[in-house]
């Protein structure tokens, strides 16, 4: 297989100062993409962008809370002003809050839906407007989860939001089809990032089991090899979706989970 190239494509990755988003941004830059590192944490976004530039890639940091309409509008405009367009969006910013439904505060529920759903909607709207204005194709990639297909206890808003992203991607695919604006959802299994590392002790406490049991009996129990999904696993799928050029691959969810969920 020949190496996948992004040939200067302008790629906006949200939540790119850490974890999965950061590794996707690094992978895109290594493949010749120009990468906008958008994050709530501007210092960390600047550090990620600087490290990419030091290794010969093109990257800029953008301050963006994906739940803020004005910050998303301004952030996308900033990228278009600098690089003329947005070709690829990876709507990846996300957090996790776990609790029983009966103990979930309304505030936490709304916070989760705002980051995962409002964030995906707002960034999609602004990037799609840019693509439509130029009459150009593009790729809109939403970060789902195995929890876009399965439910787990303690994760009501996360499971709800991740299921919702499937509907958004399918609608983008239908509305964007004529111009070749493709949309797909990546659904990873558990990846060792700060988001997951935080959950391990929380779940151990909630279920009254050890942290090792959370890993073996909850997180990796149904994988085919007892392995975590890796940052490379997810970034390589994100690279394929960014470079894939036809509507043959749109409106889909790609599950990257070492066989935990098979569709
Ligand atoms: P992470 O905590 O390492 O990184 C998340 C990033 O998002 C951070 O840099 C954070 O500052 C940023 N962020 C949070 N709220 C934001 C906001 N309102 N606006 C902009 N940026 C914001 O997490 P991760 O594990 O890399 O998760 C990234 C995505 O992947 C999430 O959508 C998550 O649900 C999804 N995911 C993760 C896993 C996993 O096992 N780690 C599995 C499936 C899906």
mmCIF file of C-alpha atoms and ligand atoms in Angstrom:
data_model
loop_
_atom_site.group_PDB
_atom_site.id
_atom_site.type_symbol
_atom_site.label_atom_id
_atom_site.label_comp_id
_atom_site.label_asym_id
_atom_site.label_seq_id
_atom_site.Cartn_x
_atom_site.Cartn_y
_atom_site.Cartn_z
ATOM 1 C CA UNK A 1 0.000 0.000 0.000
ATOM 2 C CA UNK A 2 1.353 3.420 -0.881
ATOM 3 C CA UNK A 3 1.783 5.926 1.896
ATOM 4 C CA UNK A 4 -1.278 8.133 2.471
ATOM 5 C CA UNK A 5 -0.606 11.823 1.743
ATOM 6 C CA UNK A 6 -2.717 14.814 2.726
ATOM 7 C CA UNK A 7 -0.964 17.178 0.286
ATOM 8 C CA UNK A 8 -1.458 20.433 2.204
ATOM 9 C CA UNK A 9 -5.081 19.728 3.154
ATOM 10 C CA UNK A 10 -6.209 22.072 5.942
ATOM 11 C CA UNK A 11 -7.342 19.980 8.904
ATOM 12 C CA UNK A 12 -9.114 21.242 12.016
ATOM 13 C CA UNK A 13 -8.847 18.852 14.955
ATOM 14 C CA UNK A 14 -10.718 19.774 18.143
ATOM 15 C CA UNK A 15 -9.506 18.630 21.540
ATOM 16 C CA UNK A 16 -6.101 18.255 19.887
ATOM 17 C CA UNK A 17 -3.977 19.298 22.856
ATOM 18 C CA UNK A 18 -4.184 15.823 24.409
ATOM 19 C CA UNK A 19 -4.782 12.130 23.788
ATOM 20 C CA UNK A 20 -6.454 10.920 20.592
ATOM 21 C CA UNK A 21 -6.878 14.372 19.021
ATOM 22 C CA UNK A 22 -3.225 15.222 19.583
ATOM 23 C CA UNK A 23 -2.073 12.011 17.937
ATOM 24 C CA UNK A 24 -4.416 12.507 14.962
ATOM 25 C CA UNK A 25 -3.015 16.029 14.521
ATOM 26 C CA UNK A 26 0.569 14.713 14.635
ATOM 27 C CA UNK A 27 -0.305 11.967 12.146
ATOM 28 C CA UNK A 28 -2.001 14.423 9.756
ATOM 29 C CA UNK A 29 0.979 16.792 9.929
ATOM 30 C CA UNK A 30 3.401 13.929 9.243
ATOM 31 C CA UNK A 31 1.301 13.091 6.165
ATOM 32 C CA UNK A 32 1.636 16.663 4.845
ATOM 33 C CA UNK A 33 -1.568 18.167 6.229
ATOM 34 C CA UNK A 34 -1.742 21.693 7.662
ATOM 35 C CA UNK A 35 -3.192 21.212 11.111
ATOM 36 C CA UNK A 36 -5.178 23.558 13.340
ATOM 37 C CA UNK A 37 -4.887 22.391 16.941
ATOM 38 C CA UNK A 38 -8.110 23.612 18.578
ATOM 39 C CA UNK A 39 -8.545 23.206 22.309
ATOM 40 C CA UNK A 40 -9.938 24.703 25.461
ATOM 41 C CA UNK A 41 -6.386 24.697 26.801
ATOM 42 C CA UNK A 42 -4.550 27.205 24.593
ATOM 43 C CA UNK A 43 -1.137 26.700 26.277
ATOM 44 C CA UNK A 44 -1.244 22.955 25.634
ATOM 45 C CA UNK A 45 -2.495 23.549 22.064
ATOM 46 C CA UNK A 46 0.411 25.969 21.457
ATOM 47 C CA UNK A 47 2.879 23.378 22.788
ATOM 48 C CA UNK A 48 1.462 20.664 20.506
ATOM 49 C CA UNK A 49 1.568 22.994 17.486
ATOM 50 C CA UNK A 50 5.126 24.092 18.294
ATOM 51 C CA UNK A 51 6.316 20.476 18.580
ATOM 52 C CA UNK A 52 4.768 19.687 15.170
ATOM 53 C CA UNK A 53 6.468 22.711 13.594
ATOM 54 C CA UNK A 54 9.809 21.720 15.153
ATOM 55 C CA UNK A 55 9.572 18.346 13.464
ATOM 56 C CA UNK A 56 8.967 19.987 10.085
ATOM 57 C CA UNK A 57 5.143 20.001 9.970
ATOM 58 C CA UNK A 58 2.692 22.875 9.601
ATOM 59 C CA UNK A 59 0.499 23.616 12.607
ATOM 60 C CA UNK A 60 -1.271 26.484 14.323
ATOM 61 C CA UNK A 61 -3.013 26.625 17.706
ATOM 62 C CA UNK A 62 -6.573 27.909 18.019
ATOM 63 C CA UNK A 63 -8.333 28.749 21.288
ATOM 64 C CA UNK A 64 -11.730 27.095 21.048
ATOM 65 C CA UNK A 65 -14.335 25.954 23.526
ATOM 66 C CA UNK A 66 -16.470 23.828 21.195
ATOM 67 C CA UNK A 67 -19.583 24.604 23.263
ATOM 68 C CA UNK A 68 -19.262 28.335 22.517
ATOM 69 C CA UNK A 69 -20.889 29.392 19.249
ATOM 70 C CA UNK A 70 -18.806 32.570 19.021
ATOM 71 C CA UNK A 71 -15.512 30.781 19.694
ATOM 72 C CA UNK A 72 -16.229 28.135 17.050
ATOM 73 C CA UNK A 73 -17.259 30.774 14.481
ATOM 74 C CA UNK A 74 -14.159 32.868 15.232
ATOM 75 C CA UNK A 75 -11.826 29.855 15.322
ATOM 76 C CA UNK A 76 -12.920 28.534 11.918
ATOM 77 C CA UNK A 77 -12.688 32.077 10.475
ATOM 78 C CA UNK A 78 -9.155 32.377 11.892
ATOM 79 C CA UNK A 79 -8.099 29.156 10.134
ATOM 80 C CA UNK A 80 -9.720 30.225 6.841
ATOM 81 C CA UNK A 81 -7.982 33.622 7.095
ATOM 82 C CA UNK A 82 -4.597 31.942 7.636
ATOM 83 C CA UNK A 83 -4.840 29.010 5.227
ATOM 84 C CA UNK A 84 -7.792 29.910 2.969
ATOM 85 C CA UNK A 85 -10.046 26.968 3.763
ATOM 86 C CA UNK A 86 -10.885 23.930 5.872
ATOM 87 C CA UNK A 87 -10.788 20.561 4.075
ATOM 88 C CA UNK A 88 -11.004 18.158 7.008
ATOM 89 C CA UNK A 89 -12.744 18.460 10.369
ATOM 90 C CA UNK A 90 -12.140 16.011 13.182
ATOM 91 C CA UNK A 91 -14.700 16.804 15.867
ATOM 92 C CA UNK A 92 -12.946 15.047 18.720
ATOM 93 C CA UNK A 93 -13.119 17.198 21.872
ATOM 94 C CA UNK A 94 -14.753 15.273 24.657
ATOM 95 C CA UNK A 95 -14.885 14.566 28.357
ATOM 96 C CA UNK A 96 -16.295 11.810 30.516
ATOM 97 C CA UNK A 97 -18.422 12.130 33.639
ATOM 98 C CA UNK A 98 -19.637 8.872 35.160
ATOM 99 C CA UNK A 99 -22.516 8.429 37.559
ATOM 100 C CA UNK A 100 -25.719 6.479 38.021
ATOM 101 C CA UNK A 101 -28.723 7.954 36.188
ATOM 102 C CA UNK A 102 -30.469 8.469 39.512
ATOM 103 C CA UNK A 103 -27.498 10.451 40.808
ATOM 104 C CA UNK A 104 -26.641 12.416 37.669
ATOM 105 C CA UNK A 105 -27.070 16.160 38.121
ATOM 106 C CA UNK A 106 -28.921 17.953 35.331
ATOM 107 C CA UNK A 107 -25.934 20.281 35.087
ATOM 108 C CA UNK A 108 -23.508 17.415 34.367
ATOM 109 C CA UNK A 109 -25.948 15.879 31.859
ATOM 110 C CA UNK A 110 -26.178 19.176 29.943
ATOM 111 C CA UNK A 111 -22.407 19.699 30.096
ATOM 112 C CA UNK A 112 -21.804 16.280 28.513
ATOM 113 C CA UNK A 113 -24.356 16.795 25.742
ATOM 114 C CA UNK A 114 -22.995 20.294 25.068
ATOM 115 C CA UNK A 115 -19.408 19.145 24.566
ATOM 116 C CA UNK A 116 -20.189 16.033 22.545
ATOM 117 C CA UNK A 117 -23.242 17.134 20.536
ATOM 118 C CA UNK A 118 -23.302 20.967 20.444
ATOM 119 C CA UNK A 119 -19.548 20.868 19.763
ATOM 120 C CA UNK A 120 -19.963 18.461 16.848
ATOM 121 C CA UNK A 121 -22.864 20.493 15.438
ATOM 122 C CA UNK A 122 -21.186 23.901 15.705
ATOM 123 C CA UNK A 123 -17.840 22.824 14.228
ATOM 124 C CA UNK A 124 -19.605 20.878 11.467
ATOM 125 C CA UNK A 125 -21.828 23.830 10.584
ATOM 126 C CA UNK A 126 -18.944 26.270 10.282
ATOM 127 C CA UNK A 127 -16.677 23.900 8.314
ATOM 128 C CA UNK A 128 -19.506 22.809 6.011
ATOM 129 C CA UNK A 129 -20.355 26.456 5.315
ATOM 130 C CA UNK A 130 -16.744 27.022 4.277
ATOM 131 C CA UNK A 131 -16.809 23.964 1.980
ATOM 132 C CA UNK A 132 -20.153 24.950 0.433
ATOM 133 C CA UNK A 133 -19.035 28.551 -0.111
ATOM 134 C CA UNK A 134 -16.061 27.263 -2.105
ATOM 135 C CA UNK A 135 -18.093 24.500 -3.801
ATOM 136 C CA UNK A 136 -15.442 22.095 -2.527
ATOM 137 C CA UNK A 137 -15.529 18.547 -1.171
ATOM 138 C CA UNK A 138 -14.277 17.706 2.307
ATOM 139 C CA UNK A 139 -14.228 15.196 5.139
ATOM 140 C CA UNK A 140 -16.095 15.583 8.401
ATOM 141 C CA UNK A 141 -15.022 12.993 10.937
ATOM 142 C CA UNK A 142 -16.853 12.711 14.251
ATOM 143 C CA UNK A 143 -15.247 10.940 17.215
ATOM 144 C CA UNK A 144 -17.784 8.410 18.411
ATOM 145 C CA UNK A 145 -17.012 5.388 20.532
ATOM 146 C CA UNK A 146 -17.967 1.749 20.894
ATOM 147 C CA UNK A 147 -20.537 3.515 23.077
ATOM 148 C CA UNK A 148 -22.107 4.805 19.812
ATOM 149 C CA UNK A 149 -23.351 1.190 19.520
ATOM 150 C CA UNK A 150 -23.345 -0.279 23.046
ATOM 151 C CA UNK A 151 -24.400 0.963 26.468
ATOM 152 C CA UNK A 152 -22.542 0.626 29.751
ATOM 153 C CA UNK A 153 -23.784 1.457 33.225
ATOM 154 C CA UNK A 154 -22.811 4.860 34.690
ATOM 155 C CA UNK A 155 -22.410 6.478 31.251
ATOM 156 C CA UNK A 156 -25.910 7.700 30.317
ATOM 157 C CA UNK A 157 -25.052 11.070 28.732
ATOM 158 C CA UNK A 158 -21.893 9.725 27.062
ATOM 159 C CA UNK A 159 -23.757 6.781 25.496
ATOM 160 C CA UNK A 160 -26.647 9.062 24.497
ATOM 161 C CA UNK A 161 -24.371 11.630 22.881
ATOM 162 C CA UNK A 162 -22.174 9.070 21.121
ATOM 163 C CA UNK A 163 -25.261 7.358 19.662
ATOM 164 C CA UNK A 164 -26.485 10.810 18.550
ATOM 165 C CA UNK A 165 -23.332 11.418 16.508
ATOM 166 C CA UNK A 166 -24.327 8.555 14.179
ATOM 167 C CA UNK A 167 -27.464 10.483 13.257
ATOM 168 C CA UNK A 168 -25.529 13.696 12.709
ATOM 169 C CA UNK A 169 -22.957 12.001 10.449
ATOM 170 C CA UNK A 170 -25.670 10.345 8.347
ATOM 171 C CA UNK A 171 -27.441 13.688 7.907
ATOM 172 C CA UNK A 172 -24.196 15.456 6.946
ATOM 173 C CA UNK A 173 -23.560 12.664 4.432
ATOM 174 C CA UNK A 174 -27.002 13.194 2.837
ATOM 175 C CA UNK A 175 -26.769 16.997 2.746
ATOM 176 C CA UNK A 176 -23.109 17.038 1.679
ATOM 177 C CA UNK A 177 -23.243 14.244 -0.896
ATOM 178 C CA UNK A 178 -23.673 16.430 -3.991
ATOM 179 C CA UNK A 179 -20.471 18.337 -3.226
ATOM 180 C CA UNK A 180 -18.543 15.303 -2.003
ATOM 181 C CA UNK A 181 -18.627 16.366 1.644
ATOM 182 C CA UNK A 182 -18.251 12.994 3.357
ATOM 183 C CA UNK A 183 -18.963 12.269 7.012
ATOM 184 C CA UNK A 184 -18.060 9.235 9.092
ATOM 185 C CA UNK A 185 -17.855 8.347 12.767
ATOM 186 C CA UNK A 186 -14.803 6.645 14.265
ATOM 187 C CA UNK A 187 -15.781 4.369 17.158
ATOM 188 C CA UNK A 188 -12.753 3.445 19.277
ATOM 189 C CA UNK A 189 -12.607 0.944 22.102
ATOM 190 C CA UNK A 190 -10.709 1.943 25.256
ATOM 191 C CA UNK A 191 -7.522 3.910 24.544
ATOM 192 C CA UNK A 192 -5.101 4.808 27.369
ATOM 193 C CA UNK A 193 -5.493 8.607 27.479
ATOM 194 C CA UNK A 194 -6.081 10.980 30.431
ATOM 195 C CA UNK A 195 -9.852 10.538 29.814
ATOM 196 C CA UNK A 196 -9.628 6.769 30.453
ATOM 197 C CA UNK A 197 -6.950 6.897 33.152
ATOM 198 C CA UNK A 198 -9.276 9.113 35.204
ATOM 199 C CA UNK A 199 -12.145 6.598 34.892
ATOM 200 C CA UNK A 200 -10.253 3.536 36.127
ATOM 201 C CA UNK A 201 -10.111 4.521 39.840
ATOM 202 C CA UNK A 202 -13.599 6.076 39.599
ATOM 203 C CA UNK A 203 -15.130 2.840 38.272
ATOM 204 C CA UNK A 204 -13.161 0.744 40.791
ATOM 205 C CA UNK A 205 -14.713 2.804 43.578
ATOM 206 C CA UNK A 206 -18.211 2.781 42.096
ATOM 207 C CA UNK A 207 -18.268 -1.008 41.487
ATOM 208 C CA UNK A 208 -16.211 -1.947 44.592
ATOM 209 C CA UNK A 209 -13.511 -3.792 42.570
ATOM 210 C CA UNK A 210 -9.782 -3.281 41.982
ATOM 211 C CA UNK A 211 -8.379 -1.086 39.216
ATOM 212 C CA UNK A 212 -6.905 -4.184 37.520
ATOM 213 C CA UNK A 213 -10.379 -5.747 37.547
ATOM 214 C CA UNK A 214 -11.813 -2.609 35.903
ATOM 215 C CA UNK A 215 -9.268 -3.058 33.097
ATOM 216 C CA UNK A 216 -9.611 -6.837 32.690
ATOM 217 C CA UNK A 217 -13.293 -7.415 33.547
ATOM 218 C CA UNK A 218 -14.864 -4.252 32.165
ATOM 219 C CA UNK A 219 -12.657 -2.493 29.632
ATOM 220 C CA UNK A 220 -10.927 -5.339 27.778
ATOM 221 C CA UNK A 221 -13.172 -8.310 28.573
ATOM 222 C CA UNK A 222 -14.739 -8.614 25.114
ATOM 223 C CA UNK A 223 -11.749 -7.733 22.928
ATOM 224 C CA UNK A 224 -10.281 -10.538 20.799
ATOM 225 C CA UNK A 225 -6.782 -10.103 22.251
ATOM 226 C CA UNK A 226 -7.130 -8.449 25.685
ATOM 227 C CA UNK A 227 -5.475 -5.325 24.258
ATOM 228 C CA UNK A 228 -6.256 -1.643 24.544
ATOM 229 C CA UNK A 229 -6.936 0.170 21.267
ATOM 230 C CA UNK A 230 -3.881 2.332 20.551
ATOM 231 C CA UNK A 231 -3.503 5.962 19.526
ATOM 232 C CA UNK A 232 -1.980 4.738 16.247
ATOM 233 C CA UNK A 233 -4.980 2.448 15.608
ATOM 234 C CA UNK A 234 -7.349 5.418 15.786
ATOM 235 C CA UNK A 235 -5.091 7.934 14.012
ATOM 236 C CA UNK A 236 -4.500 5.598 11.066
ATOM 237 C CA UNK A 237 -8.253 5.237 10.530
ATOM 238 C CA UNK A 238 -8.636 9.027 10.833
ATOM 239 C CA UNK A 239 -5.916 9.441 8.192
ATOM 240 C CA UNK A 240 -7.630 7.026 5.813
ATOM 241 C CA UNK A 241 -10.956 8.838 6.219
ATOM 242 C CA UNK A 242 -9.337 12.264 5.698
ATOM 243 C CA UNK A 243 -7.693 11.143 2.450
ATOM 244 C CA UNK A 244 -10.492 8.957 1.058
ATOM 245 C CA UNK A 245 -11.836 10.813 -1.943
ATOM 246 C CA UNK A 246 -15.264 9.501 -2.879
ATOM 247 C CA UNK A 247 -18.750 9.230 -1.457
ATOM 248 C CA UNK A 248 -18.302 5.437 -1.420
ATOM 249 C CA UNK A 249 -17.316 5.834 2.225
ATOM 250 C CA UNK A 250 -19.801 8.184 3.858
ATOM 251 C CA UNK A 251 -22.443 8.001 6.566
ATOM 252 C CA UNK A 252 -20.601 5.067 8.169
ATOM 253 C CA UNK A 253 -19.264 4.236 11.579
ATOM 254 C CA UNK A 254 -15.861 2.563 11.656
ATOM 255 C CA UNK A 255 -15.374 0.556 14.845
ATOM 256 C CA UNK A 256 -11.728 0.404 15.961
ATOM 257 C CA UNK A 257 -11.898 -1.722 19.097
ATOM 258 C CA UNK A 258 -9.848 -4.945 18.815
ATOM 259 C CA UNK A 259 -13.085 -6.788 18.173
ATOM 260 C CA UNK A 260 -14.891 -5.605 21.309
ATOM 261 C CA UNK A 261 -17.873 -4.624 19.159
ATOM 262 C CA UNK A 262 -18.442 -6.260 15.778
ATOM 263 C CA UNK A 263 -21.096 -4.723 13.512
HETATM 264 P P1 LIG B 1 -8.351 13.559 26.484
HETATM 265 O O1 LIG B 1 -8.904 13.940 27.795
HETATM 266 O O2 LIG B 1 -6.962 12.996 26.406
HETATM 267 O O3 LIG B 1 -8.407 14.789 25.470
HETATM 268 C C1 LIG B 1 -9.560 15.558 25.303
HETATM 269 C C2 LIG B 1 -9.173 16.970 24.877
HETATM 270 O O4 LIG B 1 -10.391 17.696 24.653
HETATM 271 C C3 LIG B 1 -8.369 17.747 25.948
HETATM 272 O O5 LIG B 1 -7.235 18.364 25.358
HETATM 273 C C4 LIG B 1 -9.376 18.791 26.458
HETATM 274 O O6 LIG B 1 -8.754 20.022 26.864
HETATM 275 C C5 LIG B 1 -10.235 18.993 25.209
HETATM 276 N N1 LIG B 1 -11.549 19.547 25.534
HETATM 277 C C6 LIG B 1 -12.392 19.196 26.542
HETATM 278 N N2 LIG B 1 -13.490 19.965 26.522
HETATM 279 C C7 LIG B 1 -13.353 20.810 25.473
HETATM 280 C C8 LIG B 1 -14.144 21.858 24.933
HETATM 281 N N3 LIG B 1 -15.319 22.201 25.489
HETATM 282 N N4 LIG B 1 -13.685 22.522 23.848
HETATM 283 C C9 LIG B 1 -12.488 22.207 23.286
HETATM 284 N N5 LIG B 1 -11.679 21.243 23.762
HETATM 285 C C10 LIG B 1 -12.108 20.567 24.847
HETATM 286 O O7 LIG B 1 -9.421 12.542 25.852
HETATM 287 P P2 LIG B 1 -9.319 11.426 24.702
HETATM 288 O O8 LIG B 1 -9.382 10.103 25.355
HETATM 289 O O9 LIG B 1 -8.238 11.739 23.750
HETATM 290 O O10 LIG B 1 -10.747 11.634 24.009
HETATM 291 C C11 LIG B 1 -10.905 12.292 22.768
HETATM 292 C C12 LIG B 1 -12.224 11.856 22.151
HETATM 293 O O11 LIG B 1 -12.196 10.440 21.915
HETATM 294 C C13 LIG B 1 -13.457 12.117 23.011
HETATM 295 O O12 LIG B 1 -14.529 12.549 22.199
HETATM 296 C C14 LIG B 1 -13.762 10.751 23.599
HETATM 297 O O13 LIG B 1 -15.111 10.601 23.940
HETATM 298 C C15 LIG B 1 -13.362 9.859 22.445
HETATM 299 N N6 LIG B 1 -13.089 8.473 22.822
HETATM 300 C C16 LIG B 1 -12.091 8.186 23.696
HETATM 301 C C17 LIG B 1 -11.846 6.870 24.026
HETATM 302 C C18 LIG B 1 -10.749 6.472 24.972
HETATM 303 O O14 LIG B 1 -10.735 5.295 25.365
HETATM 304 N N7 LIG B 1 -9.840 7.337 25.337
HETATM 305 C C19 LIG B 1 -12.629 5.829 23.464
HETATM 306 C C20 LIG B 1 -13.651 6.169 22.586
HETATM 307 C C21 LIG B 1 -13.863 7.502 22.269
#
